[in-house]
């Protein structure tokens, strides 16, 4: 099951690993993300086969999305009675499908179990904790996520440390990404620009907060070009023009975005997935939040948590540009996480 852009990379790797071992996989797309740049382009670039079922959930409130996904997924589960329902990530589709499958008495495996930010204002935190609590097997992406599950009292036989499956997809497509002409088309040199993503409500829904972050980008743009793929939510909240030196572009496909991450001098983001990807690529990252569900990217990667204060952001950015940290990868972030997921699910440990 997948429904949003961050989870396409996860389900791609897991589905391929299962099918390589002879498992029959039915791909259900909830349709929580549905525009071309955040949906069809990803399927095309990642060479994901067309979904067997498309639920057409669309946008709406959290309750509306979750409810529509449950209503649409329920008859599919009743008809197929699958051996395992695999859900990934922490979006509303993940919660909806896990709830339906659990209530139907089906076995549920949660890929990317255990990350915790401790921030209950984030819907994703609510979703991930709830999904972990009702899943039959918990597949943790990192040592700290595994430790979270253990601290919360889950049985040892339910928990498996497998690594980060989305990074399997990144490694498998890195050469293709590096061959893209996106740097030339944007006119930015390898290692000589900053890349920015902003989309979280806590950063973009407040004009004061967003304005402060844009001021930081304006100051950073005086020192090197800033490439800013603007999320639809962020664009809708912006009331002022972007400052000179900040190159605003529409949301990018997977390969172009990986190419930009790989070539950036520094990445500034509020995305959990980008924190992990930059750590995998060995690229300095500043997370524009007060917390993170990926502390392993700080303790064993290239990420720093800097909050939203423009002065703090600029001080950290200058330091990273002048003296970038050495590349480091957490344990099991090796491109074989999906193989370990398949081994758990098909060897009897899952069932």
Coordinates of C-alpha atoms in Angstrom, one line a residue:
X1 CA 0.0 0.0 0.0
X2 CA 1.2 3.5 -0.8
X3 CA -0.5 6.8 -1.1
X4 CA 2.0 9.7 -1.0
X5 CA 5.2 10.7 -2.6
X6 CA 7.5 9.9 0.3
X7 CA 6.3 6.3 0.4
X8 CA 6.6 5.4 -3.3
X9 CA 10.3 4.8 -2.9
X10 CA 9.7 2.5 0.1
X11 CA 7.0 0.4 -1.5
X12 CA 9.0 0.1 -4.8
X13 CA 12.0 -1.5 -3.0
X14 CA 9.9 -3.8 -0.8
X15 CA 7.6 -5.0 -3.6
X16 CA 10.6 -5.8 -5.8
X17 CA 12.3 -7.7 -3.0
X18 CA 9.1 -9.8 -2.3
X19 CA 8.5 -10.5 -5.9
X20 CA 12.1 -11.6 -6.5
X21 CA 11.4 -14.3 -3.8
X22 CA 8.2 -15.5 -5.5
X23 CA 5.6 -13.6 -3.5
X24 CA 2.5 -12.3 -5.3
X25 CA 2.1 -8.6 -4.6
X26 CA -1.1 -6.5 -5.1
X27 CA -0.2 -2.8 -5.2
X28 CA -2.9 -0.5 -3.8
X29 CA -2.5 3.2 -4.4
X30 CA -4.8 5.3 -2.1
X31 CA -4.4 8.4 -4.2
X32 CA -3.7 10.7 -1.3
X33 CA -1.2 12.4 -3.6
X34 CA -2.5 12.7 -7.1
X35 CA -1.0 15.5 -9.2
X36 CA 1.5 14.8 -11.9
X37 CA 4.7 16.0 -10.2
X38 CA 3.9 14.2 -6.9
X39 CA 2.4 11.1 -8.3
X40 CA 2.6 10.0 -12.0
X41 CA 6.0 11.4 -12.6
X42 CA 7.4 9.4 -9.6
X43 CA 5.8 6.2 -10.9
X44 CA 7.3 6.8 -14.3
X45 CA 10.8 7.7 -13.1
X46 CA 11.0 4.9 -10.6
X47 CA 9.5 2.4 -13.1
X48 CA 6.9 1.3 -10.7
X49 CA 4.2 -0.8 -12.4
X50 CA 0.7 0.6 -12.5
X51 CA -1.3 0.0 -9.2
X52 CA -3.6 -2.9 -9.2
X53 CA -6.1 -0.8 -7.2
X54 CA -6.4 3.0 -7.1
X55 CA -8.7 4.3 -4.3
X56 CA -8.9 8.0 -5.4
X57 CA -8.8 9.4 -1.9
X58 CA -7.6 12.8 -2.9
X59 CA -7.2 15.8 -0.6
X60 CA -9.2 16.9 2.4
X61 CA -9.0 17.1 6.2
X62 CA -7.2 14.4 8.1
X63 CA -10.5 12.8 9.0
X64 CA -11.8 13.0 5.4
X65 CA -8.7 11.4 3.9
X66 CA -8.5 8.7 6.6
X67 CA -12.2 7.9 6.4
X68 CA -12.3 7.7 2.5
X69 CA -9.3 5.5 2.5
X70 CA -10.8 3.1 5.0
X71 CA -14.1 2.9 3.1
X72 CA -12.3 2.2 -0.2
X73 CA -9.8 -0.2 1.2
X74 CA -12.2 -2.3 3.2
X75 CA -13.8 -4.2 0.3
X76 CA -10.4 -4.9 -1.2
X77 CA -9.3 -6.6 2.0
X78 CA -12.5 -8.5 2.2
X79 CA -12.2 -9.8 -1.3
X80 CA -8.5 -10.6 -1.4
X81 CA -7.9 -11.8 2.2
X82 CA -4.1 -11.3 1.8
X83 CA -1.6 -13.2 3.8
X84 CA 0.2 -9.9 4.7
X85 CA -0.9 -6.3 4.4
X86 CA 2.3 -4.2 4.1
X87 CA 1.9 -0.5 5.1
X88 CA 4.7 2.0 5.0
X89 CA 5.5 5.4 6.5
X90 CA 3.3 7.6 8.6
X91 CA 0.7 9.3 6.4
X92 CA -3.1 9.2 6.7
X93 CA -3.3 6.3 4.1
X94 CA -0.9 4.3 6.3
X95 CA -3.1 4.6 9.3
X96 CA -6.3 4.0 7.4
X97 CA -5.2 0.8 5.7
X98 CA -3.6 -0.5 8.9
X99 CA -6.9 0.0 10.8
X100 CA -8.9 -1.7 8.1
X101 CA -6.6 -4.7 7.9
X102 CA -6.3 -5.1 11.7
X103 CA -10.1 -4.9 12.2
X104 CA -10.5 -7.5 9.5
X105 CA -8.1 -9.9 11.3
X106 CA -5.4 -9.6 8.7
X107 CA -1.6 -9.7 9.4
X108 CA -0.1 -6.2 9.2
X109 CA 3.5 -5.4 8.7
X110 CA 4.7 -1.8 9.2
X111 CA 7.7 -0.7 7.2
X112 CA 9.5 2.2 8.9
X113 CA 8.3 1.5 12.4
X114 CA 9.7 3.2 15.4
X115 CA 10.8 6.8 14.4
X116 CA 9.6 9.3 17.0
X117 CA 9.8 13.1 17.1
X118 CA 8.0 13.5 20.4
X119 CA 5.9 16.3 18.8
X120 CA 2.2 15.4 19.0
X121 CA 1.3 18.5 17.0
X122 CA 2.5 16.6 14.0
X123 CA -0.2 14.3 12.4
X124 CA 2.6 12.0 11.3
X125 CA 3.6 11.4 14.9
X126 CA 0.1 10.4 15.8
X127 CA -0.1 8.1 12.8
X128 CA 3.2 6.3 13.3
X129 CA 2.5 5.6 17.0
X130 CA -1.0 4.4 16.2
X131 CA 0.1 2.2 13.3
X132 CA 2.9 0.6 15.4
X133 CA 0.5 -0.2 18.1
X134 CA -1.8 -2.3 15.9
X135 CA 0.8 -3.9 13.6
X136 CA 1.9 -7.5 13.9
X137 CA 5.4 -7.0 12.8
X138 CA 7.5 -3.8 13.2
X139 CA 10.3 -3.2 10.7
X140 CA 12.6 -0.5 12.1
X141 CA 14.8 1.6 9.8
X142 CA 17.5 2.6 12.4
X143 CA 18.9 1.7 15.7
X144 CA 17.2 4.6 17.5
X145 CA 13.8 3.6 16.0
X146 CA 14.4 0.1 17.2
X147 CA 15.3 1.4 20.7
X148 CA 12.0 3.5 20.7
X149 CA 10.0 0.3 20.1
X150 CA 11.8 -1.6 22.8
X151 CA 11.3 1.3 25.2
X152 CA 7.6 1.3 24.4
X153 CA 7.3 -2.4 25.4
X154 CA 6.8 -4.2 22.2
X155 CA 7.6 -7.9 22.2
X156 CA 11.1 -8.7 20.9
X157 CA 9.8 -11.2 18.3
X158 CA 7.6 -8.4 16.7
X159 CA 10.6 -6.0 16.2
X160 CA 13.2 -6.3 13.4
X161 CA 16.0 -3.9 12.6
X162 CA 16.2 -3.9 8.8
X163 CA 17.5 -0.5 7.7
X164 CA 15.9 2.3 5.6
X165 CA 14.1 0.9 2.5
X166 CA 13.7 4.2 0.8
X167 CA 17.4 4.5 0.6
X168 CA 17.6 1.2 -1.3
X169 CA 15.7 3.0 -4.1
X170 CA 18.0 6.0 -3.8
X171 CA 21.2 3.9 -4.3
X172 CA 19.6 2.0 -7.1
X173 CA 18.8 5.2 -9.0
X174 CA 21.8 7.4 -8.1
X175 CA 23.7 6.9 -11.3
X176 CA 20.5 7.7 -13.3
X177 CA 20.0 10.9 -11.2
X178 CA 23.6 12.0 -11.7
X179 CA 23.2 11.8 -15.4
X180 CA 20.3 14.2 -15.5
X181 CA 20.9 17.7 -17.0
X182 CA 19.1 19.5 -14.1
X183 CA 22.2 21.4 -12.9
X184 CA 22.9 22.8 -16.4
X185 CA 19.2 23.6 -16.9
X186 CA 19.1 25.6 -13.7
X187 CA 22.6 27.1 -14.2
X188 CA 24.0 26.0 -10.9
X189 CA 27.5 24.4 -10.3
X190 CA 28.1 21.1 -8.5
X191 CA 28.9 21.9 -4.9
X192 CA 28.2 25.6 -5.3
X193 CA 24.5 26.1 -4.4
X194 CA 22.1 25.5 -1.5
X195 CA 18.9 23.4 -1.9
X196 CA 15.8 24.2 0.2
X197 CA 12.5 22.5 0.8
X198 CA 9.7 23.8 3.1
X199 CA 6.3 22.3 3.5
X200 CA 5.4 21.6 7.1
X201 CA 2.4 23.6 8.5
X202 CA 4.5 24.8 11.5
X203 CA 6.9 26.5 9.0
X204 CA 4.7 27.8 6.2
X205 CA 1.2 28.4 7.7
X206 CA 2.4 31.3 9.9
X207 CA 3.3 34.4 7.9
X208 CA 5.8 35.5 10.6
X209 CA 7.5 32.1 10.6
X210 CA 7.6 31.7 6.9
X211 CA 8.8 35.3 6.5
X212 CA 11.7 34.7 8.9
X213 CA 12.7 31.6 7.0
X214 CA 12.6 33.5 3.7
X215 CA 14.7 36.3 5.2
X216 CA 17.3 33.6 6.0
X217 CA 17.2 32.4 2.4
X218 CA 17.7 36.0 1.2
X219 CA 20.8 36.3 3.3
X220 CA 22.1 32.9 2.2
X221 CA 21.5 33.8 -1.4
X222 CA 24.0 36.7 -1.1
X223 CA 26.7 34.0 -0.6
X224 CA 25.7 31.3 -3.1
X225 CA 22.7 30.5 -5.3
X226 CA 19.6 29.0 -3.6
X227 CA 17.4 26.5 -5.4
X228 CA 13.9 26.3 -3.9
X229 CA 11.4 23.7 -5.3
X230 CA 8.2 25.3 -3.9
X231 CA 5.7 22.9 -2.5
X232 CA 2.1 23.7 -3.4
X233 CA 1.2 24.3 0.2
X234 CA 4.1 26.7 0.6
X235 CA 3.3 28.6 -2.6
X236 CA -0.2 29.2 -1.5
X237 CA 1.0 30.7 1.8
X238 CA 3.6 33.1 0.3
X239 CA 2.5 36.7 0.3
X240 CA 5.8 38.2 -0.9
X241 CA 8.1 37.7 -3.8
X242 CA 11.2 35.5 -3.2
X243 CA 14.4 37.5 -2.8
X244 CA 17.0 37.9 -5.5
X245 CA 19.3 34.9 -5.8
X246 CA 16.6 32.4 -4.7
X247 CA 15.6 30.4 -7.7
X248 CA 12.0 29.1 -7.3
X249 CA 11.1 26.1 -9.3
X250 CA 8.0 23.8 -9.4
X251 CA 8.1 20.5 -7.5
X252 CA 10.6 18.2 -9.1
X253 CA 10.6 14.6 -10.1
X254 CA 12.5 12.1 -8.0
X255 CA 15.6 11.8 -10.2
X256 CA 16.1 15.6 -10.6
X257 CA 15.6 16.2 -6.9
X258 CA 18.1 13.4 -6.0
X259 CA 20.6 15.0 -8.4
X260 CA 20.2 18.4 -6.7
X261 CA 20.7 16.9 -3.3
X262 CA 23.8 15.0 -4.4
X263 CA 25.3 18.2 -5.9
X264 CA 24.4 20.7 -3.2
X265 CA 26.8 22.4 -0.9
X266 CA 24.1 22.4 1.8
X267 CA 20.5 21.4 2.0
X268 CA 18.0 23.2 4.2
X269 CA 14.7 21.3 4.8
X270 CA 11.8 20.4 7.1
X271 CA 11.3 17.0 5.5
X272 CA 12.1 13.8 7.3
X273 CA 12.9 12.0 4.1
X274 CA 15.4 14.6 3.0
X275 CA 17.2 14.3 6.3
X276 CA 17.7 10.6 5.6
X277 CA 18.6 11.0 1.9
X278 CA 21.3 13.7 2.6
X279 CA 22.8 11.5 5.2
X280 CA 23.0 8.7 2.7
X281 CA 24.6 11.0 0.2
X282 CA 27.0 12.5 2.7
X283 CA 25.7 16.0 2.0
X284 CA 25.4 18.6 4.9
X285 CA 21.8 19.2 6.0
X286 CA 20.2 21.8 8.2
X287 CA 16.7 20.8 9.5
X288 CA 14.5 23.8 10.0
X289 CA 12.5 22.3 12.9
X290 CA 12.7 22.1 16.7
X291 CA 12.6 18.3 16.6
X292 CA 13.2 15.3 14.3
X293 CA 12.0 11.8 14.0
X294 CA 15.4 11.0 12.5
X295 CA 17.9 11.7 15.3
X296 CA 20.2 9.1 13.8
X297 CA 20.9 11.5 11.0
X298 CA 22.3 13.8 13.6
X299 CA 24.3 11.4 15.7
X300 CA 25.5 9.2 12.9
X301 CA 24.9 11.3 9.8
X302 CA 25.4 14.8 8.3
X303 CA 22.3 16.5 9.7
X304 CA 21.9 19.4 12.2
X305 CA 18.8 20.6 13.9
X306 CA 18.7 24.4 13.8
X307 CA 15.1 25.4 14.3
X308 CA 13.5 28.5 12.7
X309 CA 15.6 31.4 13.9
X310 CA 17.2 33.2 10.9
X311 CA 20.4 34.1 12.7
X312 CA 20.9 30.6 13.9
X313 CA 20.2 29.2 10.5
X314 CA 22.7 31.5 8.8
X315 CA 25.4 30.8 11.3
X316 CA 25.0 27.1 10.9
X317 CA 24.9 27.3 7.1
X318 CA 28.1 29.4 6.9
X319 CA 29.9 26.9 9.2
X320 CA 28.8 23.9 7.1
X321 CA 29.8 25.5 3.8
X322 CA 33.2 26.4 5.2
X323 CA 33.8 23.1 7.0
X324 CA 31.4 20.3 5.9
X325 CA 31.2 17.3 8.2
X326 CA 32.6 14.0 7.0
X327 CA 30.1 11.6 5.4
X328 CA 28.7 9.0 7.8
X329 CA 26.0 6.4 7.4
X330 CA 24.0 4.6 10.1
X331 CA 24.2 0.8 10.4
X332 CA 22.3 -1.1 7.7
X333 CA 21.8 1.9 5.5
X334 CA 23.5 -0.2 2.8
X335 CA 20.9 -0.6 0.0
X336 CA 19.8 -4.1 1.3
X337 CA 17.0 -3.1 3.7
X338 CA 14.2 -4.3 1.4
X339 CA 15.9 -7.7 1.2
X340 CA 15.9 -7.9 4.9
X341 CA 12.2 -6.9 5.0
X342 CA 11.4 -9.7 2.5
X343 CA 13.4 -12.2 4.5
X344 CA 11.5 -11.4 7.7
X345 CA 8.1 -11.5 6.1
X346 CA 8.6 -14.7 4.1
X347 CA 10.8 -16.7 6.5
X348 CA 8.1 -17.3 9.1
X349 CA 9.3 -14.6 11.5
X350 CA 6.5 -12.3 10.2
X351 CA 3.8 -14.9 9.9

